[in-house]
XYZ file of C-alpha atoms in Angstrom:
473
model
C 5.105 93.233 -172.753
C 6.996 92.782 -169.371
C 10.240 90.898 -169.147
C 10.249 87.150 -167.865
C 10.596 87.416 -164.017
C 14.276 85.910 -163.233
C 14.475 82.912 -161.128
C 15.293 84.298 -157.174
C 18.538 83.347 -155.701
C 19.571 83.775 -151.756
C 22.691 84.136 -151.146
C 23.676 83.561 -147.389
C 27.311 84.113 -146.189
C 28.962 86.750 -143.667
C 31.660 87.704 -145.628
C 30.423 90.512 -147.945
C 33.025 89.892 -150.202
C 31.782 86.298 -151.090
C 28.088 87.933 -151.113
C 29.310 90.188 -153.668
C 31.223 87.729 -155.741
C 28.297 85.133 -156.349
C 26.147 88.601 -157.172
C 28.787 89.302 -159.812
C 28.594 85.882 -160.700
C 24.692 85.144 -160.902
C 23.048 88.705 -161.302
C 22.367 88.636 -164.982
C 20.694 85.391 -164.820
C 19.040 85.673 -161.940
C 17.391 88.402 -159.180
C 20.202 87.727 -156.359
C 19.516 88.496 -152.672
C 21.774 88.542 -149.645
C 21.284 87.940 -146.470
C 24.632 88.694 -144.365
C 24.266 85.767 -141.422
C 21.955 82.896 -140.929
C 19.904 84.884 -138.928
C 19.330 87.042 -141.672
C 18.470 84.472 -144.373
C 16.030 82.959 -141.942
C 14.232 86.205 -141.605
C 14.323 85.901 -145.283
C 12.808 82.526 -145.563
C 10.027 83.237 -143.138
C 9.072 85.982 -145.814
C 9.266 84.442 -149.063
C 10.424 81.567 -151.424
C 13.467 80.981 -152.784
C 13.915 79.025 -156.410
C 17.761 78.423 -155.183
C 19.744 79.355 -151.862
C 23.650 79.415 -151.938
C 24.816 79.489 -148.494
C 28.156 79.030 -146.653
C 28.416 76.169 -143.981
C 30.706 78.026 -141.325
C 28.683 81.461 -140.369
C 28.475 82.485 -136.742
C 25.246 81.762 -135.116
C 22.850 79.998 -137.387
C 25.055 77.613 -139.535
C 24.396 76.663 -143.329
C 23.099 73.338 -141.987
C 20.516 75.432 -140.036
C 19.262 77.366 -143.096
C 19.079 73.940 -145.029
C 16.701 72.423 -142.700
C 14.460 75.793 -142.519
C 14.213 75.800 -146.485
C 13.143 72.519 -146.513
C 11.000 72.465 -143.282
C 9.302 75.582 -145.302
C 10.237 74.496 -149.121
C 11.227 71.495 -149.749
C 11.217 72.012 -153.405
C 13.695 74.620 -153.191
C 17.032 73.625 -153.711
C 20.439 74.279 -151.265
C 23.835 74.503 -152.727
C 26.176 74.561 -150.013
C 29.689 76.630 -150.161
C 32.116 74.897 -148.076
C 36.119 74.821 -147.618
C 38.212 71.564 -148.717
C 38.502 70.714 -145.036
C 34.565 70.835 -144.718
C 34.135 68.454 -147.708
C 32.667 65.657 -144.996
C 30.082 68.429 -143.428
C 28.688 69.145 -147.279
C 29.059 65.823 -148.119
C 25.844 65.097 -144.354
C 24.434 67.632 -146.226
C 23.237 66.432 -149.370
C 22.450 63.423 -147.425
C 19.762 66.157 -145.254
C 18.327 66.901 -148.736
C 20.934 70.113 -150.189
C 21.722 69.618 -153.811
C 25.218 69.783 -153.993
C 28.067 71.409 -152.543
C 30.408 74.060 -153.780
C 34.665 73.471 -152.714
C 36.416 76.950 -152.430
C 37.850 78.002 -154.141
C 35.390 77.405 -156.962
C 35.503 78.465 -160.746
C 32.534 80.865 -161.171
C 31.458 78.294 -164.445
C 31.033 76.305 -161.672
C 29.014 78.504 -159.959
C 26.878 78.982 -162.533
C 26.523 75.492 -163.271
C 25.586 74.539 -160.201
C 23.113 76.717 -159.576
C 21.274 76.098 -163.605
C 20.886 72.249 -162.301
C 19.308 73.115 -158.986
C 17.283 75.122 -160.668
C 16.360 72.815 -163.439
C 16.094 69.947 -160.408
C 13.393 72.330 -158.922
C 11.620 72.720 -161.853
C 11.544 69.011 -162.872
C 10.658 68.067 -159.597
C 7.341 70.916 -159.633
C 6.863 69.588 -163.463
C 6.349 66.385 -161.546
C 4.517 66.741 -159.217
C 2.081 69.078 -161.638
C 1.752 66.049 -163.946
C 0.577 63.996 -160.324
C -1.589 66.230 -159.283
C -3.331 66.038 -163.340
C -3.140 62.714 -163.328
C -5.017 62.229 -159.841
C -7.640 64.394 -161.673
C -7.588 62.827 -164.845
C -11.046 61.051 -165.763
C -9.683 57.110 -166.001
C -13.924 55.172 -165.687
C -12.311 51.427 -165.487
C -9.197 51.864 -166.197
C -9.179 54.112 -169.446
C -7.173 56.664 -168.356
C -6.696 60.424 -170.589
C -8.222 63.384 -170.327
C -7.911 64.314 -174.358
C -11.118 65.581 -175.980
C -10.937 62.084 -178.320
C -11.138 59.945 -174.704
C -13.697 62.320 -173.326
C -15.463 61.731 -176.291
C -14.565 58.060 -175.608
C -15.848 57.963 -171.764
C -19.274 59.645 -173.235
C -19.943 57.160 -176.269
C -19.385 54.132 -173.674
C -21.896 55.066 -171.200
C -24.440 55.960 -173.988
C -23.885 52.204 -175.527
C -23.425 50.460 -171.914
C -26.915 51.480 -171.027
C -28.753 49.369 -174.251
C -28.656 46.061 -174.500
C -27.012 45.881 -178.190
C -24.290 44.165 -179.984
C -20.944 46.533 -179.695
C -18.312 46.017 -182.070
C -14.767 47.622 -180.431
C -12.487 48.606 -183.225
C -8.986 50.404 -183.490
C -5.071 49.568 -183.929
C -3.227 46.551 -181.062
C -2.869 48.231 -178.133
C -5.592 50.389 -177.962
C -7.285 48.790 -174.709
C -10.183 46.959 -176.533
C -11.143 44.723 -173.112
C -10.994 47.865 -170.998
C -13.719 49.541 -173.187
C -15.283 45.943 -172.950
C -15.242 45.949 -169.324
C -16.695 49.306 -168.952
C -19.565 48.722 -171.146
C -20.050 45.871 -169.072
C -19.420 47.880 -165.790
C -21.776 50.348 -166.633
C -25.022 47.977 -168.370
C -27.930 46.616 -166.312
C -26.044 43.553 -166.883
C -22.827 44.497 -164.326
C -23.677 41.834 -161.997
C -23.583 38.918 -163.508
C -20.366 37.434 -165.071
C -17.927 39.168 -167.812
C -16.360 36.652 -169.931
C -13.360 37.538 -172.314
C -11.671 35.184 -174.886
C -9.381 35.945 -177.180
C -10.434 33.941 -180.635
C -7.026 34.691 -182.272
C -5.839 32.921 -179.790
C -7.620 29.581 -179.510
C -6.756 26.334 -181.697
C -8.789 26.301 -185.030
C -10.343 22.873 -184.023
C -11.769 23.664 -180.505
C -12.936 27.004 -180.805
C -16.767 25.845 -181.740
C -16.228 23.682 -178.342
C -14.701 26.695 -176.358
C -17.388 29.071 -178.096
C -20.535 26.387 -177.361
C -19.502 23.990 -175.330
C -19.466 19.873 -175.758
C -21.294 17.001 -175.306
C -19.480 14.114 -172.627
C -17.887 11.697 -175.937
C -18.082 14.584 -178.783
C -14.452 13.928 -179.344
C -11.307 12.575 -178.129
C -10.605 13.615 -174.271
C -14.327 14.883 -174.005
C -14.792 12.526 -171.013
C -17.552 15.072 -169.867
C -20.006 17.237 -170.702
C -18.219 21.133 -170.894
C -20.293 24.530 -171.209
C -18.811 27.117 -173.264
C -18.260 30.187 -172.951
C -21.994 31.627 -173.973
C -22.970 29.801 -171.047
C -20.659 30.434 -168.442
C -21.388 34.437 -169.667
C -25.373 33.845 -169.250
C -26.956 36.810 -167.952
C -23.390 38.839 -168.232
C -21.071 39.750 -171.275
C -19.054 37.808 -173.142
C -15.854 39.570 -174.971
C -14.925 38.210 -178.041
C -11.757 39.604 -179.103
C -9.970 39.463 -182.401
C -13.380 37.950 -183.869
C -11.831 38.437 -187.496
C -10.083 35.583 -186.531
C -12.556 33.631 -186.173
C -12.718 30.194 -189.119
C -15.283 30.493 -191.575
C -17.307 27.544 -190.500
C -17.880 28.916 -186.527
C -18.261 32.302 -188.272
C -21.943 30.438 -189.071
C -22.575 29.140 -186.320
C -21.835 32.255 -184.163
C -24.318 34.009 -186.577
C -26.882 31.725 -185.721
C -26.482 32.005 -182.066
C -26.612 35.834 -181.825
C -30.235 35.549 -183.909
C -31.676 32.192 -182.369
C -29.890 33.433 -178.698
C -29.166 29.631 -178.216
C -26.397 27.308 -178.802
C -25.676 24.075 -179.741
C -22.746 22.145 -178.067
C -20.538 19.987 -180.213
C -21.472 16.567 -180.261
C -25.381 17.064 -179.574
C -28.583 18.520 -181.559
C -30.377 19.942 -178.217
C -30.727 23.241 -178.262
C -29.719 25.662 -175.223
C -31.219 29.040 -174.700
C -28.341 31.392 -173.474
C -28.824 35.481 -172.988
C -25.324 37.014 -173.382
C -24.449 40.423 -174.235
C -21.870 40.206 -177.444
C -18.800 42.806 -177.230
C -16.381 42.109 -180.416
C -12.786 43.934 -181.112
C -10.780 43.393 -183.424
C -7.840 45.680 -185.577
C -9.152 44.298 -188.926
C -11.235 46.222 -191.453
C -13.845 43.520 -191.486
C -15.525 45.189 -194.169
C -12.439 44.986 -196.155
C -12.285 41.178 -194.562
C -16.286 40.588 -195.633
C -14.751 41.820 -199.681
C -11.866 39.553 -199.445
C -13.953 36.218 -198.521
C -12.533 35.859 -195.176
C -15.535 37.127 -193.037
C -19.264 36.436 -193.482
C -21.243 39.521 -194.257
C -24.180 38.129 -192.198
C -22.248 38.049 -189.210
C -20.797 41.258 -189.880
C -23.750 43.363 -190.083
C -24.831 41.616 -187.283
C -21.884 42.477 -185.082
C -22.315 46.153 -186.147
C -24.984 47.227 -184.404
C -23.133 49.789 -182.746
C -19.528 50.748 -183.725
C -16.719 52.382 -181.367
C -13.895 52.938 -182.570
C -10.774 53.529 -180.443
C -8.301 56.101 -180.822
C -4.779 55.275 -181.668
C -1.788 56.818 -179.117
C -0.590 59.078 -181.693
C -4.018 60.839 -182.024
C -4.116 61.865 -178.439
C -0.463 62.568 -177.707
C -1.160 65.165 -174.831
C -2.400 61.861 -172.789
C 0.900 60.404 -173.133
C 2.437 61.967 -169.977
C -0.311 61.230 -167.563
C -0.253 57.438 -169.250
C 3.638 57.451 -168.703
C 3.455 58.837 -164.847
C 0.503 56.341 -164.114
C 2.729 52.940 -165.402
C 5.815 54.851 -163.816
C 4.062 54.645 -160.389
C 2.962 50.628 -161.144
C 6.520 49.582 -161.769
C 7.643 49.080 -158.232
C 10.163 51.914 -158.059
C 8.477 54.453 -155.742
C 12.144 56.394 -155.024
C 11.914 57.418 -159.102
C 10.024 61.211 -159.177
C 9.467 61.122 -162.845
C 10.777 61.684 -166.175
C 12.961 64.527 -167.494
C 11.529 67.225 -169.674
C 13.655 65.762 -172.665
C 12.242 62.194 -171.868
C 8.683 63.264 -171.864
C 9.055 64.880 -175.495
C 10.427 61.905 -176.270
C 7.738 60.200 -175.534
C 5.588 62.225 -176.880
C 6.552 63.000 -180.359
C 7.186 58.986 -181.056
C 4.637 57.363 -183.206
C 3.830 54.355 -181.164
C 2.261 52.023 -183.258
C 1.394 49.406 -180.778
C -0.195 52.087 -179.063
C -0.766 51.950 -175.254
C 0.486 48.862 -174.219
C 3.854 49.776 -176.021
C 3.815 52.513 -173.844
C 3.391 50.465 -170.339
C 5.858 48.389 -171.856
C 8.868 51.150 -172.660
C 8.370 52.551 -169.422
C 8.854 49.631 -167.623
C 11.747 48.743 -168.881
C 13.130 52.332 -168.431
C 12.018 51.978 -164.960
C 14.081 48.893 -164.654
C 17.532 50.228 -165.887
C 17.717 53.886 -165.059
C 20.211 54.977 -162.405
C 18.644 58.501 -161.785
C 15.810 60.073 -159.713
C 14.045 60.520 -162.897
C 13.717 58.803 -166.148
C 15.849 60.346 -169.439
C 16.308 59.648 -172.715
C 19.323 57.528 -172.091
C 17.146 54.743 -170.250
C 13.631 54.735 -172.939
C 14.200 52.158 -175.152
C 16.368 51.742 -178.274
C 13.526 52.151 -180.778
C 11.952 55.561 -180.123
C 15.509 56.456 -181.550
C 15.770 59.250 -179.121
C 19.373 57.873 -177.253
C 21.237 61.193 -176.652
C 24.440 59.685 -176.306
C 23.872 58.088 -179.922
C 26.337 58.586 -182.602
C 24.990 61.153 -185.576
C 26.289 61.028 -188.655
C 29.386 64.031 -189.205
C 29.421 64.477 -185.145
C 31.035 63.427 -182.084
C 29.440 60.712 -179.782
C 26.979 61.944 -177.782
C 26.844 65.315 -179.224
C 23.214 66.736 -180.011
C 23.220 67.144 -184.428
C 22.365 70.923 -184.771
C 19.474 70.022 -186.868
C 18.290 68.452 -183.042
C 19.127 71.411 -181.567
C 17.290 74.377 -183.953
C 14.312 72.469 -182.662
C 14.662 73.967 -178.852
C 14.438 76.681 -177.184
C 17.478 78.529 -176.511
C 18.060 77.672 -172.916
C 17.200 74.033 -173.499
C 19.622 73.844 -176.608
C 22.701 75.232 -175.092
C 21.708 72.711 -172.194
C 21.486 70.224 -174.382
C 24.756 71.304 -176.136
C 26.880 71.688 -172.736
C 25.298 68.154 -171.539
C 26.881 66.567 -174.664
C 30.300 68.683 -174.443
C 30.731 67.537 -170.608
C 29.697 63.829 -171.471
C 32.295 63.683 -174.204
C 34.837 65.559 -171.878
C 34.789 63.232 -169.076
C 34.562 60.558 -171.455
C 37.729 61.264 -172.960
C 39.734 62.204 -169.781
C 38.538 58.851 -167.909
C 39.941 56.877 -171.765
C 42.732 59.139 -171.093
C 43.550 57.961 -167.579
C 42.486 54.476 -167.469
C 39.341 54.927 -165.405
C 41.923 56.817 -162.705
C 39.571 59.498 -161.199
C 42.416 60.728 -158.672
C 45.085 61.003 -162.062
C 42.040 62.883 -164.123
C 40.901 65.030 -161.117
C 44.453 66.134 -161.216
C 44.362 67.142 -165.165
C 40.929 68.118 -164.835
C 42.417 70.859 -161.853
C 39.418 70.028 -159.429
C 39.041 68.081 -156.286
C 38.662 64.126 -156.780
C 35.386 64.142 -154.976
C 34.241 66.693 -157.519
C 35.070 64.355 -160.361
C 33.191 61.970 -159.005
C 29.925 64.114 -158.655
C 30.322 65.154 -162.447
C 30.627 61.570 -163.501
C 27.664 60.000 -161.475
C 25.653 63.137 -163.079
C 26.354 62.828 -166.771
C 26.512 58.996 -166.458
C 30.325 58.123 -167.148
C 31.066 55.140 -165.231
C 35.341 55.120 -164.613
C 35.100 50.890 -164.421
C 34.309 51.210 -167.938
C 37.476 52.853 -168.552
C 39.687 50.715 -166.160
C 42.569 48.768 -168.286
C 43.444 45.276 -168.129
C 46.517 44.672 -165.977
């Protein structure tokens, strides 16, 4: 078996010595090449792709501002670290406005170095990841809004159509959450009966004495405030659908009279004996087990057996976890935040591996809110919400806050552990210097021997915020 290919690494500068020092520096983690000008790395680019280019700002010639713009004119997912003297700091700094990564400050530590260049890489490959999960979810079968490509929503998609096209009683079961009404809708979309209205009540949530007059309507006097005659709702559906959701919560005594109108296909409004012939399709849903509901005395048999002509049944998040990402990207792209490019690779196993009991809309829900408070260009851990119990900066038991429990780690791969590891280690660092100092970045830059701009970059990245460190005077 070959060896992984190593990521590919340009190194542009016109000293030699400084080519040969970030070779040192990067070759065992990645295949380094140099070009020797900015002519040369152009030549380069015209040739081939780059995961990561380190180049120097002041060459002769063609600049490192030049070779920016030509990686991203020809790669814009290829990320620019820019190597700059102290006096440049203000060039660097237009540069990551043009779209480089981040800068480098000679003189540099070569940790530094290699730091620099793991997160552009890792940036690069989130950003792909990204757009991957886009491009699947642009392909991703989602008939009427029931989005997921899983073999249990295939499955899903086919039993829909089958039922849409015969005029039966459905009866839509599964957990809260599960998108009951959108399977409603599309066996309405899809019937002969598409046309003509689509009407959706939810029976939990009507008032136990006017659900027989929301259900079938009222005569003008049937009851206080009925100054006038009002059809219900197997009226207004007449020729269409009508979605009756949560039906196990339905009273006994309509329970009866619902029964009688799916076998005589007419209803009776409240307040009058005459008859009225209505032809309405009947979709139920509810998360009961209404057989369990029909032992226990609480639903009518006859009325069950009539509502279970043909049974689909749902499937719970959980049971088709590799849908989760495309259902997190699609609600990440309806909540009004266009700048954010996705969700971290730690964020998205996250996600996945949570149980989610209240299923989908739990999901649209968590990543909504993440939307709403995260800082970055894409969605962590830090910013899903408090119950997933994924927080990385939590406290563990026997550790130090925000550092990953090994038991956490032994569950990555290497790379991503030791990530995960120096993430924590920095956090708790900068952390403690900025307690240390008061929230003084110039003071901590000084302890911290690096440049105060550079303390800066490494606090807005691990997301240590000196104000929260700043001492009452």
């Amino acid at each position: 078996m070959s060896a992984p290919q190593k990521p590919s690494v340009l190194v542009v500068d016109d000293k030699e010595n400084m080519r040969k020092l970030f070779s040192r520096i990067l070759g065992d983690a990645y295949a380094v090449t140099e070009g020797a000008d900015g002519a040369q790395a152009l030549a380069l680019l015209a040739s081939r792709e780059f995961d990561v280019v380190v180049t120097d700002i002041q060459m002769p010639g063609a600049d490192g501002f030049a070779v920016l713009r030509e990686v991203k004119r020809r790669a814009p997912d290829t990320e620019v670290v820019l190597v700059t003297a102290y006096a440049s700091i203000p060039k660097a700094v237009e540069a990551i406005k043009e779209g480089a990564y981040d800068y480098l400050s000679k003189p540099f530590d070569p940790d530094e170095v290699a730091l620099i260049v793991a997160r552009a890489l890792e940036q690069r490959r989130q950003r792909r990841a990204a757009a991957g999960l886009k491009a699947r979810l642009a392909e991703a079968p989602a008939p009427h809004g029931l989005l997921g490509a899983s073999a249990a929503m295939r499955g899903l998609h086919a039993l829909l159509s089958q039922v849409a096209a015969r005029d039966l009683t459905v009866l839509l079961t599964g957990e809260t959450g599960t998108g009951k009404e959108l399977a409603a809708r599309a066996v309405h979309a899809e019937s002969p009966r598409k046309a003509k209205p689509f009407v959706a009540v939810n029976c939990g949530a009507l008032p136990a004495e006017l659900v027989e007059s929301e259900l079938f309507g009222h005569a003008k006097g049937a009851f206080t405030g009925a100054t006038v005659a009002k059809p219900g709702l197997f009226e207004e559906a007449h020729g269409g659908t009508l979605f009756l959701d949560e039906i196990g919560d339905l009273p006994l005594p309509v329970q009866v009279k619902l029964n009688r109108a799916l076998q005589e296909k007419e209803v009776r409004r409240v307040g009058t004996t005459t008859p009225v012939k209505v032809d309405a399709r009947v979709v139920a849903a509810t998360h009961r087990d209404l057989a369990a509901e029909v032992a226990a005395g609480r639903f009518r048999e006859d009325l069950y057996y009539r509502l279970n002509v043909v049974t689909v049944r749902l499937p719970a998040l959980r049971e088709r976890r590799e849908d989760i990402p495309l259902l997190a990207m699609h609600f990440l792209a309806r909540a009004g935040r266009p700048e954010l490019e996705g969700f971290t690779p730690e964020a998205l196993r996250a996600l996945s591996s949570y149980a989610w009991p209240g299923n989908v809309r739990q999901l649209e829900n968590a990543v909504a809110r993440a939307a709403a408070v995260t800082q970055g260009a894409r969605i962590g851990v830090d910013d899903l919400p408090p119950e997933l119990g994924v927080s990385r900066t939590a406290e563990a038991p026997g550790a130090p806050a925000g550092r990953v429990p090994a038991e956490a780690l032994a569950k990555l791969p290497y790379r991503e552990a030791v990530d995960s590891a120096r993430d924590a280690v920095s956090r708790e660092y900068l952390s403690a210097l900025m307690q240390e100092f008061g929230g003084n970045v110039t003071h901590a830059a000084e302890r911290a021997g690096m440049e105060r701009e550079s303390l800066h970059r490494l606090l807005k990245r691990y997301g240590v915020r000196s104000d929260d460190f700043k001492r009452p005077e």
